[in-house]
Amino acid sequence: MATRIDLEVNGERHERDVEPRQLLVHFLREELGLTGTNVGCETSLCGACTVLMDGQAVKSCTQLAVQADGTSITTIEGLQTNGEYHPLQQAFWDCHGLQCGYCTPGMILAAADLLERNASPTEREVRDALKGNLCRCTGYHNIVKSVLAAAAGGES
Amino acid sequence: MYPASFEYVRATSAQEAVDLLAQNADAKLLAGGHSLIPMMKLRLAQPAKLIDIGRIAEIRGICEKEGTLRIGSLTTHDTIANSELVRQKCSILAGAANKIGDPQVRNKGTIGGNIAHADPASDLPAVLVALGATVHMLGPNGPRSVAAGEFFTGLLETALEAGEILTEIEVPACCEDGSGCTYLKVEHPASGYAVCGAAAVVKMEDGSCVSASLCFNGITPTVFNAWPNGGPLVGGSADDATIAAAMAELSIDEPMGDIHASGEYRVALARAYGKRALIAARERSGG
Ligand SMILES: Cc1cc2nc3c(=O)[nH]c(=O)nc-3n(C[C@H](O)[C@H](O)[C@H](O)COP(=O)(O)OP(=O)(O)OC[C@H]3O[C@@H](n4cnc5c(N)ncnc54)[C@H](O)[C@@H]3O)c2cc1C
Ligand code: FES
Ligand code: FES
């Protein structure tokens, strides 16, 4: 039996009927067409599906869409403003914080939660904050550099 | 990976959750979902109905009452880890909550879900038993409380009866009564869960140990309480040599072993981390 949900995604309000078993990540990708949120492990470990729910990083493969009712969600598509990259997106570009890019949306949103709480983190704090996000390509160094650069206002 | 189909209903109060449980024998409560949803995706759990308690405000939040901290069962690990009150008055609990999983897991997982699930590799059970916490529940016959030491009864098993909901966890403000406390964890590198977690709470007065508790996660199917009846440190100076000798004698029957760590290795970890946790707790204590 479908359940009605009413939530905000990237500033836009959506009212939909969803099956209770639908995962938030599938709702975002399949119902709203926001495919920037990736599905990696499907087992809560890789962080590729990370989105912000009311400002906090969550793994959207481990939430039901019905749990997101009434919340405000930000996906990678919602980070830029008026065509301008978010400082984290720009820093990942500038510091080569990605290779294949599969982990990148999740990395950026997990980092956004960190910078919201702690505007000038140490390298250790950045690594701790990204503990729930796996990258198969970069070896993490440039990802950490990107987050530190974004915190420092774009200076790497 | 989808869970099997289920019906979904939301409870707006703890009493409503209890009423809904009474009407639906094969329903399960849903809090943060960070143990239940993975289990449902793997079809290890297949409830016919989920009762979402995630929005019940009355069982969320932290306050202080008569020298104890009252933590609503829906309070997230992140809220506990970052609460000034918990950090000041019961630092071991804030520290353990901060060691759970990763930031995303801490943003959603709750203390009630963690202890109701009672995974042997969870971080909070040993800490709550070492602290002498009390677990409050609400059921069809009204409210009821048990000591944390009696709450954890076996592998994924607790004293929670069918039809009951956890409402509040009550922990002593141990940092204010001269006790020192420490939680140390050897974590599994992939999952973040505890291969061994050692929780120590030591109270000293004028150089003499008044009480010492030591509990472990990850070693046995449920919390291992090393010293339920006081233990060898009480009455002495709890110096490093005494602690080392006590840990050399620590015996743990039937430890769990798997591909990550054998039972023998887990016991060796318990001795080593038990020692470090006790020494750190003694150093943090007032006396
Ligand atoms: C990737 C990952 C890593 C993790 N790492 C760790 C770790 O290192 N250490 C650790 O301790 N934990 C870890 N966890 C588990 C995490 O702490 C869970 O959040 C927690 O165990 C369950 O809390 P929840 O609110 O998500 O509960 P849910 O998943 O919603 O529920 C779990 C169970 O508890 C029951 N329940 C929930 N709330 C109540 C209540 N108020 N009253 C009665 N029953 C209730 C539910 O019916 C269900 O059976 C990890 C989880 C994940 C996904
Ligand atoms: S897909 Fe969600 S954590 Fe990997
Ligand atoms: S850039 Fe390929 S997984 Fe991270």
Coordinates of C-alpha atoms and ligand atoms in Angstrom, one line a residue:
Chain A
M1 CA 0.0 0.0 0.0
A2 CA 1.5 3.3 -1.1
T3 CA 2.2 6.0 1.4
R4 CA 2.1 9.7 0.6
I5 CA 5.3 11.7 1.3
D6 CA 5.9 15.4 1.1
L7 CA 9.5 16.5 1.1
E8 CA 11.8 19.1 -0.2
V9 CA 14.7 18.1 -2.5
N10 CA 17.2 20.7 -3.6
G11 CA 14.8 23.4 -2.6
E12 CA 11.9 22.0 -4.6
R13 CA 8.8 20.5 -3.0
H14 CA 7.7 17.0 -4.1
E15 CA 4.5 15.2 -3.0
R16 CA 4.5 11.5 -4.1
D17 CA 3.0 8.2 -3.3
V18 CA 5.7 5.7 -2.6
E19 CA 5.9 2.0 -1.6
P20 CA 7.1 1.8 2.0
R21 CA 9.9 -0.5 0.9
Q22 CA 11.3 2.0 -1.5
L23 CA 14.8 3.1 -0.4
L24 CA 15.5 6.9 -0.4
V25 CA 18.3 6.4 -3.0
H26 CA 15.9 4.8 -5.5
F27 CA 13.3 7.4 -4.9
L28 CA 15.8 10.1 -5.7
R29 CA 17.2 8.4 -8.7
E30 CA 14.2 6.7 -10.2
E31 CA 11.2 8.9 -9.2
L32 CA 13.0 12.3 -9.3
G33 CA 15.6 11.5 -11.9
L34 CA 18.4 12.8 -9.7
T35 CA 21.1 10.2 -10.7
G36 CA 24.0 12.2 -9.2
T37 CA 23.5 10.1 -6.1
N38 CA 25.2 6.8 -6.8
V39 CA 24.6 3.3 -5.5
G40 CA 27.8 1.5 -4.7
C41 CA 27.8 -1.3 -2.1
E42 CA 24.1 -1.2 -1.2
T43 CA 25.2 -2.4 2.3
S44 CA 25.7 0.9 4.1
L45 CA 29.5 0.7 3.8
C46 CA 30.7 2.8 0.9
G47 CA 29.0 6.2 1.2
A48 CA 28.5 6.6 -2.5
C49 CA 24.8 7.2 -1.8
T50 CA 25.4 10.0 0.8
V51 CA 22.9 12.9 0.7
L52 CA 22.2 15.6 3.2
M53 CA 18.9 15.2 5.2
D54 CA 18.1 18.3 7.1
G55 CA 21.8 19.2 6.7
Q56 CA 23.2 16.0 8.0
A57 CA 25.0 13.4 5.9
V58 CA 23.1 10.1 5.6
K59 CA 23.4 7.0 3.5
S60 CA 20.3 7.0 1.4
C61 CA 20.6 3.3 0.7
T62 CA 19.9 2.7 4.4
Q63 CA 16.8 5.0 4.7
L64 CA 13.3 4.4 3.4
A65 CA 11.8 7.1 1.3
V66 CA 9.0 7.2 3.8
Q67 CA 11.5 8.1 6.5
A68 CA 12.3 11.3 4.5
D69 CA 8.8 12.6 4.7
G70 CA 8.8 16.2 5.8
T71 CA 12.6 16.6 5.6
S72 CA 14.7 18.7 3.3
I73 CA 17.2 16.7 1.2
T74 CA 20.2 18.0 -0.7
T75 CA 21.8 16.0 -3.4
I76 CA 24.9 16.8 -5.4
E77 CA 22.6 18.4 -8.0
G78 CA 21.5 20.9 -5.4
L79 CA 24.9 22.2 -4.3
Q80 CA 25.6 24.8 -7.0
T81 CA 24.0 28.2 -6.9
N82 CA 23.1 30.1 -10.1
G83 CA 25.5 27.9 -12.2
E84 CA 28.4 28.5 -9.8
Y85 CA 30.0 25.5 -8.3
H86 CA 29.9 25.1 -4.5
P87 CA 33.4 25.7 -3.0
L88 CA 33.7 22.0 -2.4
Q89 CA 32.9 21.1 -6.0
Q90 CA 35.4 23.8 -7.2
A91 CA 38.1 22.5 -4.8
F92 CA 37.6 18.9 -6.0
W93 CA 38.0 20.2 -9.6
D94 CA 41.1 22.3 -8.7
C95 CA 42.9 19.7 -6.6
H96 CA 42.0 16.6 -8.8
G97 CA 40.0 15.1 -5.9
L98 CA 38.5 12.5 -8.2
Q99 CA 39.4 10.0 -10.9
C100 CA 36.4 8.0 -12.1
G101 CA 34.1 10.2 -10.0
Y102 CA 31.9 7.5 -8.7
C103 CA 32.5 8.3 -5.0
T104 CA 32.6 12.0 -5.6
P105 CA 29.0 13.1 -4.8
G106 CA 29.1 11.2 -1.6
M107 CA 32.5 12.5 -0.6
I108 CA 31.4 16.1 -1.3
L109 CA 28.2 15.8 0.7
A110 CA 29.9 14.1 3.6
A111 CA 32.5 16.9 3.5
A112 CA 29.7 19.5 3.4
D113 CA 28.3 18.1 6.7
L114 CA 31.8 18.4 8.2
L115 CA 32.5 21.9 7.1
E116 CA 29.0 23.0 8.4
R117 CA 30.1 21.8 11.9
N118 CA 33.8 22.7 11.7
A119 CA 34.8 25.4 9.3
S120 CA 38.5 24.8 9.6
P121 CA 39.2 21.1 10.2
T122 CA 42.6 19.5 10.6
E123 CA 43.7 16.8 8.1
R124 CA 42.9 14.2 10.8
E125 CA 39.4 15.6 11.2
V126 CA 38.8 15.4 7.5
R127 CA 39.9 11.8 7.3
D128 CA 37.7 10.9 10.3
A129 CA 34.7 12.6 8.7
L130 CA 35.2 10.7 5.4
K131 CA 35.5 7.4 7.2
G132 CA 32.2 6.2 5.8
N133 CA 33.1 6.9 2.2
L134 CA 35.2 4.6 0.1
C135 CA 37.2 5.5 -3.0
R136 CA 38.6 2.8 -5.3
C137 CA 40.7 5.2 -7.4
T138 CA 42.4 8.2 -5.7
G139 CA 44.1 6.8 -2.6
Y140 CA 42.3 9.6 -0.8
H141 CA 45.2 12.1 -0.7
N142 CA 43.7 14.5 -3.2
I143 CA 40.2 14.1 -1.7
V144 CA 41.5 15.3 1.7
K145 CA 43.5 18.1 0.0
S146 CA 40.3 19.2 -1.8
V147 CA 38.3 19.4 1.4
L148 CA 41.1 21.3 3.2
A149 CA 41.3 23.7 0.2
A150 CA 37.6 24.3 0.3
A151 CA 37.8 25.0 4.0
A152 CA 40.7 27.4 3.4
G153 CA 38.5 29.3 0.9
G154 CA 39.9 27.8 -2.3
E155 CA 43.6 28.2 -1.5
S156 CA 45.3 24.8 -1.6
Chain B
M1 CA 18.5 -4.4 -3.0
Y2 CA 15.0 -4.0 -1.7
P3 CA 13.5 -5.3 1.5
A4 CA 10.4 -7.5 1.0
S5 CA 7.1 -5.6 1.1
F6 CA 5.7 -4.6 4.4
E7 CA 3.0 -2.3 5.7
Y8 CA 4.1 1.0 7.2
V9 CA 2.6 3.0 10.0
R10 CA 3.8 5.9 12.1
A11 CA 3.4 6.2 15.9
T12 CA 3.2 9.7 17.4
S13 CA 3.7 8.7 21.0
A14 CA 5.3 5.9 23.0
Q15 CA 1.9 4.8 24.1
E16 CA 0.6 4.7 20.6
A17 CA 3.6 2.5 19.6
V18 CA 2.7 0.1 22.4
D19 CA -0.9 0.0 21.3
L20 CA 0.1 -0.6 17.7
L21 CA 2.5 -3.4 18.8
A22 CA -0.4 -5.0 20.7
Q23 CA -2.6 -5.0 17.6
N24 CA 0.2 -6.4 15.3
A25 CA 2.0 -9.5 16.5
D26 CA 4.5 -9.6 13.7
A27 CA 5.3 -5.8 13.5
K28 CA 8.7 -4.3 14.3
L29 CA 9.6 -0.9 15.5
L30 CA 11.7 1.3 13.2
A31 CA 14.0 3.9 14.8
G32 CA 17.1 5.0 12.7
G33 CA 16.9 1.9 10.6
H34 CA 20.6 1.4 10.6
S35 CA 20.4 -2.2 11.9
L36 CA 16.9 -3.1 10.8
I37 CA 17.0 -1.9 7.1
P38 CA 20.3 -3.8 6.4
M39 CA 18.8 -6.9 7.9
M40 CA 15.6 -6.5 5.9
K41 CA 17.5 -6.0 2.7
L42 CA 19.3 -9.3 3.3
R43 CA 15.9 -10.9 4.3
L44 CA 17.3 -11.8 7.7
A45 CA 14.3 -9.9 9.0
Q46 CA 11.0 -9.8 7.2
P47 CA 8.5 -8.1 9.4
A48 CA 4.9 -7.8 8.0
K49 CA 4.6 -4.3 9.4
L50 CA 7.0 -1.5 10.5
I51 CA 5.9 0.9 13.2
D52 CA 8.0 4.0 12.6
I53 CA 8.8 5.6 16.0
G54 CA 11.4 8.0 14.4
R55 CA 9.3 11.1 15.1
I56 CA 8.3 10.6 18.7
A57 CA 9.6 13.7 20.3
E58 CA 8.9 12.6 23.9
I59 CA 11.6 9.8 23.7
R60 CA 14.3 11.9 22.1
G61 CA 16.8 14.2 23.9
I62 CA 19.0 14.4 26.9
C63 CA 18.4 16.0 30.3
E64 CA 19.8 15.8 33.8
K65 CA 17.6 14.8 36.7
E66 CA 18.7 14.1 40.3
G67 CA 22.4 13.4 39.5
T68 CA 21.7 11.1 36.5
L69 CA 21.5 11.8 32.8
R70 CA 18.2 10.7 31.1
I71 CA 18.7 9.9 27.5
G72 CA 15.6 9.3 25.3
S73 CA 15.9 6.0 23.4
L74 CA 15.6 7.9 20.0
T75 CA 18.6 10.1 20.7
T76 CA 21.2 9.6 17.9
H77 CA 24.8 8.6 18.5
D78 CA 25.8 12.0 17.0
T79 CA 23.7 13.9 19.5
I80 CA 25.1 11.9 22.4
A81 CA 28.7 12.3 21.1
N82 CA 28.4 16.0 20.8
S83 CA 26.3 16.8 23.9
E84 CA 28.2 19.1 26.2
L85 CA 26.3 17.6 29.1
V86 CA 27.2 14.0 28.3
R87 CA 30.9 15.0 27.6
Q88 CA 31.2 16.7 30.9
K89 CA 29.3 14.3 33.1
C90 CA 29.6 10.9 31.5
S91 CA 32.5 11.2 29.1
I92 CA 32.8 7.5 28.5
L93 CA 29.4 7.4 26.9
A94 CA 30.1 10.4 24.6
G95 CA 33.4 8.9 23.7
A96 CA 31.9 5.5 22.9
A97 CA 29.1 7.0 20.8
N98 CA 31.7 8.9 18.8
K99 CA 33.5 5.7 18.0
I100 CA 30.4 4.1 16.4
G101 CA 30.6 3.4 12.7
D102 CA 31.1 6.6 10.8
P103 CA 29.4 10.1 10.7
Q104 CA 26.5 9.0 8.5
V105 CA 25.7 6.1 10.8
R106 CA 26.0 8.3 13.9
N107 CA 23.6 10.8 12.3
K108 CA 20.8 8.2 12.0
G109 CA 21.5 5.4 14.5
T110 CA 19.9 5.7 18.0
I111 CA 20.9 4.5 21.4
G112 CA 17.6 2.6 21.8
G113 CA 18.0 0.8 18.5
N114 CA 21.6 0.0 19.3
I115 CA 20.8 -1.7 22.6
A116 CA 17.5 -3.3 21.4
H117 CA 19.4 -4.9 18.5
A118 CA 22.1 -6.1 21.0
D119 CA 24.8 -6.9 18.5
P120 CA 27.8 -8.4 20.4
A121 CA 30.1 -6.1 18.5
S122 CA 28.1 -2.9 19.3
D123 CA 29.9 -0.3 21.4
L124 CA 27.2 0.9 23.8
P125 CA 26.2 -2.3 25.7
A126 CA 29.5 -2.8 27.7
V127 CA 29.6 0.9 28.5
L128 CA 26.1 1.0 29.9
V129 CA 26.7 -2.1 32.0
A130 CA 30.0 -0.8 33.3
L131 CA 28.2 2.5 34.2
G132 CA 25.4 0.7 36.0
A133 CA 22.8 2.3 33.8
T134 CA 19.1 1.7 34.0
V135 CA 16.9 0.9 31.0
H136 CA 13.3 2.1 31.1
M137 CA 10.6 0.5 29.0
L138 CA 6.9 0.9 28.3
G139 CA 4.7 -2.0 27.6
P140 CA 1.0 -3.2 27.7
N141 CA 1.3 -3.4 31.5
G142 CA 2.8 0.1 31.9
P143 CA 6.3 1.2 32.5
R144 CA 9.1 -1.0 33.8
S145 CA 12.8 -0.7 34.4
V146 CA 15.8 -3.1 34.5
A147 CA 19.5 -2.6 35.3
A148 CA 21.6 -2.6 32.1
G149 CA 23.5 -5.6 33.6
E150 CA 20.2 -7.6 33.3
F151 CA 19.1 -6.1 30.1
F152 CA 21.5 -7.9 27.8
T153 CA 20.6 -11.6 28.0
G154 CA 22.3 -13.2 24.9
L155 CA 23.3 -12.9 21.3
L156 CA 20.9 -10.3 19.8
E157 CA 18.7 -11.0 22.9
T158 CA 17.5 -8.6 25.6
A159 CA 15.1 -8.4 28.4
L160 CA 12.7 -6.4 26.2
E161 CA 9.5 -8.4 25.9
A162 CA 7.3 -8.5 22.8
G163 CA 5.1 -5.5 22.9
E164 CA 7.5 -3.3 24.8
I165 CA 9.3 -0.1 23.6
L166 CA 12.4 1.3 25.2
T167 CA 11.8 4.8 26.4
E168 CA 14.8 6.1 28.3
I169 CA 18.3 5.1 29.3
E170 CA 19.4 6.5 32.7
V171 CA 23.1 6.8 33.3
P172 CA 24.9 8.1 36.4
A173 CA 26.9 11.3 36.0
C174 CA 30.0 9.3 36.8
C175 CA 32.5 12.1 36.0
E176 CA 31.2 14.1 39.0
D177 CA 31.5 11.6 41.8
G178 CA 35.3 11.1 41.6
S179 CA 35.1 8.3 39.1
G180 CA 37.3 8.0 36.0
C181 CA 36.0 6.3 32.9
T182 CA 37.4 5.1 29.6
Y183 CA 36.2 3.2 26.6
L184 CA 38.8 1.7 24.2
K185 CA 38.0 -0.1 21.0
V186 CA 39.8 -2.2 18.5
E187 CA 37.6 -1.8 15.5
H188 CA 37.1 -4.0 12.5
P189 CA 38.8 -2.2 9.6
A190 CA 35.9 -2.6 7.2
S191 CA 32.7 -2.4 9.2
G192 CA 33.9 -0.3 12.1
Y193 CA 32.2 -2.6 14.6
A194 CA 34.2 -3.6 17.7
V195 CA 36.5 -6.7 17.5
C196 CA 37.1 -5.8 21.2
G197 CA 35.7 -2.9 23.2
A198 CA 36.8 -2.4 26.8
A199 CA 34.8 -0.1 29.2
A200 CA 36.3 0.7 32.5
V201 CA 34.9 2.9 35.4
V202 CA 37.2 3.3 38.4
K203 CA 36.5 5.3 41.6
M204 CA 39.3 6.2 43.9
E205 CA 39.3 7.9 47.3
D206 CA 42.5 9.0 49.1
G207 CA 44.5 6.7 46.9
S208 CA 42.3 3.7 47.5
C209 CA 40.1 2.0 45.0
V210 CA 36.4 2.2 46.1
S211 CA 34.9 0.5 43.0
A212 CA 36.0 -0.7 39.6
S213 CA 33.9 -2.1 36.8
L214 CA 35.2 -3.6 33.6
C215 CA 33.1 -4.8 30.7
F216 CA 33.8 -6.0 27.2
N217 CA 32.1 -5.9 23.8
G218 CA 32.9 -8.2 21.0
I219 CA 34.4 -11.1 23.0
T220 CA 31.4 -13.1 24.0
P221 CA 27.8 -13.3 22.5
T222 CA 26.7 -10.7 25.0
V223 CA 28.5 -8.1 27.2
F224 CA 31.2 -9.8 29.3
N225 CA 31.2 -8.3 32.8
A226 CA 34.6 -9.2 34.2
W227 CA 33.9 -8.2 37.8
P228 CA 30.2 -8.3 38.6
N229 CA 31.0 -8.6 42.4
G230 CA 33.6 -5.9 42.9
G231 CA 36.8 -7.5 41.6
P232 CA 40.4 -7.5 42.7
L233 CA 41.2 -3.8 42.6
V234 CA 38.8 -2.7 45.3
G235 CA 40.5 -1.8 48.6
G236 CA 43.9 -1.5 47.0
S237 CA 45.8 1.2 45.3
A238 CA 44.9 0.0 41.8
D239 CA 48.5 0.7 40.7
D240 CA 49.7 -0.4 37.3
A241 CA 51.2 -3.7 38.6
T242 CA 48.0 -4.7 40.3
I243 CA 46.0 -4.0 37.2
A244 CA 48.5 -5.9 35.0
A245 CA 48.3 -8.9 37.4
A246 CA 44.5 -8.8 37.4
M247 CA 44.4 -8.7 33.6
A248 CA 46.9 -11.6 33.3
E249 CA 44.5 -13.6 35.4
L250 CA 41.4 -12.6 33.5
S251 CA 39.7 -15.7 32.2
I252 CA 36.8 -15.6 29.6
D253 CA 34.9 -18.8 28.9
E254 CA 33.9 -19.6 25.3
P255 CA 35.0 -16.4 23.5
M256 CA 33.6 -16.0 20.0
G257 CA 35.9 -16.6 17.1
D258 CA 35.4 -15.9 13.4
I259 CA 37.5 -15.2 10.2
H260 CA 38.4 -11.8 11.6
A261 CA 39.7 -12.8 15.0
S262 CA 39.9 -16.1 16.8
G263 CA 38.5 -16.5 20.3
E264 CA 42.1 -16.7 21.7
Y265 CA 43.1 -13.5 20.0
R266 CA 40.0 -11.7 21.3
V267 CA 40.8 -12.8 24.8
A268 CA 44.4 -11.5 24.3
L269 CA 42.9 -8.2 23.1
A270 CA 40.6 -8.0 26.1
R271 CA 43.5 -8.4 28.5
A272 CA 45.6 -5.8 26.8
Y273 CA 42.8 -3.2 26.2
G274 CA 41.3 -4.0 29.6
K275 CA 44.6 -3.0 31.2
R276 CA 44.9 0.2 29.2
A277 CA 41.3 1.2 29.9
L278 CA 41.7 0.6 33.7
I279 CA 44.9 2.6 33.9
A280 CA 43.4 5.5 31.9
A281 CA 40.2 5.4 34.0
R282 CA 42.2 5.4 37.3
E283 CA 44.3 8.4 36.0
R284 CA 41.1 10.3 35.2
S285 CA 39.5 9.6 38.6
G286 CA 39.5 12.3 41.3
G287 CA 41.6 10.4 43.8
Ligands
LIG1 C1 27.9 0.7 8.4 C2 27.4 0.6 9.8 C3 28.4 0.5 10.8 C4 28.0 0.4 12.1 N1 29.0 0.4 13.1 C5 28.7 0.3 14.4 C6 29.7 0.4 15.4 O1 30.9 0.5 15.1 N2 29.3 0.2 16.7 C7 28.0 0.1 17.0 O2 27.7 0.0 18.2 N3 27.0 0.1 16.1 C8 27.3 0.2 14.8 N4 26.3 0.2 13.8 C9 24.9 0.0 14.3 C10 24.3 1.3 14.6 O3 24.7 1.8 15.8 C11 22.7 1.2 14.6 O4 22.3 2.5 14.3 C12 22.1 0.7 15.8 O5 22.6 -0.6 16.1 C13 20.6 0.6 15.6 O6 20.0 1.8 15.9 P1 18.8 2.3 14.9 O7 18.2 3.5 15.6 O8 19.3 2.4 13.6 O9 17.8 1.1 15.1 P2 16.9 0.3 14.0 O10 17.7 -0.3 12.9 O11 15.7 1.2 13.6 O12 16.3 -0.8 14.9 C14 17.1 -1.9 15.4 C15 16.3 -2.9 16.2 O13 15.9 -2.3 17.5 C16 14.5 -2.2 17.6 N5 14.3 -0.9 18.2 C17 14.7 0.3 17.8 N6 14.3 1.3 18.6 C18 13.6 0.7 19.7 C19 13.0 1.1 20.8 N7 13.0 2.4 21.2 N8 12.4 0.3 21.6 C20 12.4 -1.1 21.3 N9 13.0 -1.6 20.2 C21 13.6 -0.7 19.4 C22 14.0 -2.4 16.2 O14 12.7 -2.9 16.2 C23 15.0 -3.3 15.6 O15 14.7 -4.6 16.0 C24 26.7 0.3 12.5 C25 25.7 0.3 11.5 C26 26.0 0.4 10.2 C27 25.0 0.4 9.1
FES2 S1 25.5 2.4 -1.6 FE1 24.9 3.3 0.3 S2 26.6 3.0 1.5 FE2 27.2 2.0 -0.3
FES3 S1 37.3 8.5 -7.9 FE1 36.8 6.5 -8.5 S2 35.9 5.7 -6.6 FE2 36.7 7.6 -6.0

